[in-house]
XYZ file of C-alpha atoms in Angstrom:
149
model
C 150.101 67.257 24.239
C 148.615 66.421 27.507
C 149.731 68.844 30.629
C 150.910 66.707 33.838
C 149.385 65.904 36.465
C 146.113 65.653 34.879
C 143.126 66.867 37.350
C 140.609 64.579 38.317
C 137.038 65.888 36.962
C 134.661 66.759 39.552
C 132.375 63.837 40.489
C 129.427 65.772 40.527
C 128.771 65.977 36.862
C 128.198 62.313 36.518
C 125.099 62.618 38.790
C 121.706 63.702 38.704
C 121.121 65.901 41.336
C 122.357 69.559 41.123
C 125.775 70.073 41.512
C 125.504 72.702 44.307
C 127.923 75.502 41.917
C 125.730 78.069 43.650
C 127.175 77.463 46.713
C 131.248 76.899 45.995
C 130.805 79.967 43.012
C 128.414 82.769 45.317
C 129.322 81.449 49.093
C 131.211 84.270 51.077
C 133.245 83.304 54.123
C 131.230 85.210 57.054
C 134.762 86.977 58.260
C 134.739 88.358 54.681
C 131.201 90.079 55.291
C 131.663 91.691 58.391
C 134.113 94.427 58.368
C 134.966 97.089 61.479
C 136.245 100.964 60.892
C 137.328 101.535 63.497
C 137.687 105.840 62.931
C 133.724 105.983 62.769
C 133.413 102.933 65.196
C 131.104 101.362 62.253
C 130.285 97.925 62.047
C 129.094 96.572 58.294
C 127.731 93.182 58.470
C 127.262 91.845 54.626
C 124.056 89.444 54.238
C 123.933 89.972 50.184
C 123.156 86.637 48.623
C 123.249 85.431 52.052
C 121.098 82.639 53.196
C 120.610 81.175 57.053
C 118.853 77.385 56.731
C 120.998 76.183 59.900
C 121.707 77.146 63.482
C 125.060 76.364 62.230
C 124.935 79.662 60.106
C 123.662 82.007 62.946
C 126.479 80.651 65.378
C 128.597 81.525 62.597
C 127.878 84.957 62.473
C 127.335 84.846 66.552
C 131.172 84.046 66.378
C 133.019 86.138 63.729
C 130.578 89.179 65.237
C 131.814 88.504 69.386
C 135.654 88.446 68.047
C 134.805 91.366 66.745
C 133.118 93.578 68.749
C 134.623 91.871 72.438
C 137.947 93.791 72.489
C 136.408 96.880 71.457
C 135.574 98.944 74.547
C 132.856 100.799 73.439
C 129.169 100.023 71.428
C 129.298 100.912 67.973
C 127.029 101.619 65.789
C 125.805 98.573 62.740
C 124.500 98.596 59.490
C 123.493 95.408 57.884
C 123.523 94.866 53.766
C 120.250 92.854 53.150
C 119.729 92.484 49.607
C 118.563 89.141 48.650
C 119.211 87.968 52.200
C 117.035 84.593 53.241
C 116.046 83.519 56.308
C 114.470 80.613 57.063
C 111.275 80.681 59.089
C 112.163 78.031 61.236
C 115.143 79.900 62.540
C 113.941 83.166 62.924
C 113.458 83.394 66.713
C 117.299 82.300 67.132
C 118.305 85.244 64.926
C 116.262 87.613 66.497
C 117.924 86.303 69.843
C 121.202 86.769 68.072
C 120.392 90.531 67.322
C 119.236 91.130 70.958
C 122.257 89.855 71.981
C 124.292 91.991 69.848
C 121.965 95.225 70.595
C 122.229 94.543 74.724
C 126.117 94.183 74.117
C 127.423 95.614 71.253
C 125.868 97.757 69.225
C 124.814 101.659 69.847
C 122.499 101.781 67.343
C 121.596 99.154 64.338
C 119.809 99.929 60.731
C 119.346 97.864 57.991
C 119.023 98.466 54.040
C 117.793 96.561 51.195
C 116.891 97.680 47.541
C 113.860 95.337 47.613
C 110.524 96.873 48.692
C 109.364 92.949 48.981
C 112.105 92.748 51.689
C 111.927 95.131 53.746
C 108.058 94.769 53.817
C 109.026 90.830 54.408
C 111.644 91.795 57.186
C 109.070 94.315 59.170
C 106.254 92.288 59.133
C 108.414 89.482 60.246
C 109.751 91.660 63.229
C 106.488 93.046 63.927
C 105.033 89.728 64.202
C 107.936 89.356 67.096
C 107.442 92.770 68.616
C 110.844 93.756 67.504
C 111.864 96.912 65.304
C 114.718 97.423 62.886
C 115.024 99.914 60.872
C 115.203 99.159 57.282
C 116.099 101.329 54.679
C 116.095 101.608 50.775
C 120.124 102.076 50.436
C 123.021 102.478 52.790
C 123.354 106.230 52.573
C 119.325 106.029 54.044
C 120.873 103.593 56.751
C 124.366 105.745 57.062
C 122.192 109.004 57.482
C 120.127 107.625 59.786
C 122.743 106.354 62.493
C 123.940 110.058 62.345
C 120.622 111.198 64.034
């Protein structure tokens, strides 16, 4: 017995180059990563498993974060999830833009937390190199507690 209407089979496993699974199985839609409560005027910004290799992916975030945070009429405070988070070097100064942008604007205060001790060494030195600071903590209680200070 054959079930109607057959599917056709994805064209992709008849070449030789990777199939690109990674991306349709592990890709998040960016207005599924940022998420607003709105009681503790919180902003969480997901970046787990996230990568930026485009300008297209930072004016993706610019864009989902603005709706966001535009109508509300104060700052709030932001914690970003960056475990396993890539960024790619050639894009770093228009993130860092991004992140003044959203600091002058937006956000009250802004800490960051990633399990990796590669990371956040990666993500300081990176900063540093930029004269910026973050703060970048172990977990997101560290990061929680902290905006409470």
């Amino acid at each position: 017995i054959i079930a109607e209407p057959l599917k056709e089979m994805d064209r992709r496993i008849f070449c030789e180059f990777p199939m690109g699974l990674d991306v349709d199985l592990l890709k998040v839609p960016m207005e599924r990563r940022v998420h607003f409560q709105p009681e503790t005027k919180e902003l969480f910004i997901n970046f787990e498993n996230y990568s930026i290799r485009s300008k297209k992916d930072i004016e993706e975030i610019y864009t989902v974060v603005n709706t966001i945070c535009k109508d509300i009429s104060e700052t709030v405070k932001c914690i970003v999830n960056y475990d396993n988070f890539i960024l790619i070097s050639e894009f770093i100064d228009e993130y860092l833009d991004m992140i003044r942008y959203f600091k002058s604007h937006y956000f009250s205060q802004i800490n960051g937390y990633t399990t990796s001790t590669f990371l956040r060494t990666q993500i300081n030195n990176i900063l540093g190199s930029k004269n910026e600071t973050l703060n970048i903590y172990d977990s997101l209680q560290e990061a929680e507690k902290a905006l409470e200070k």
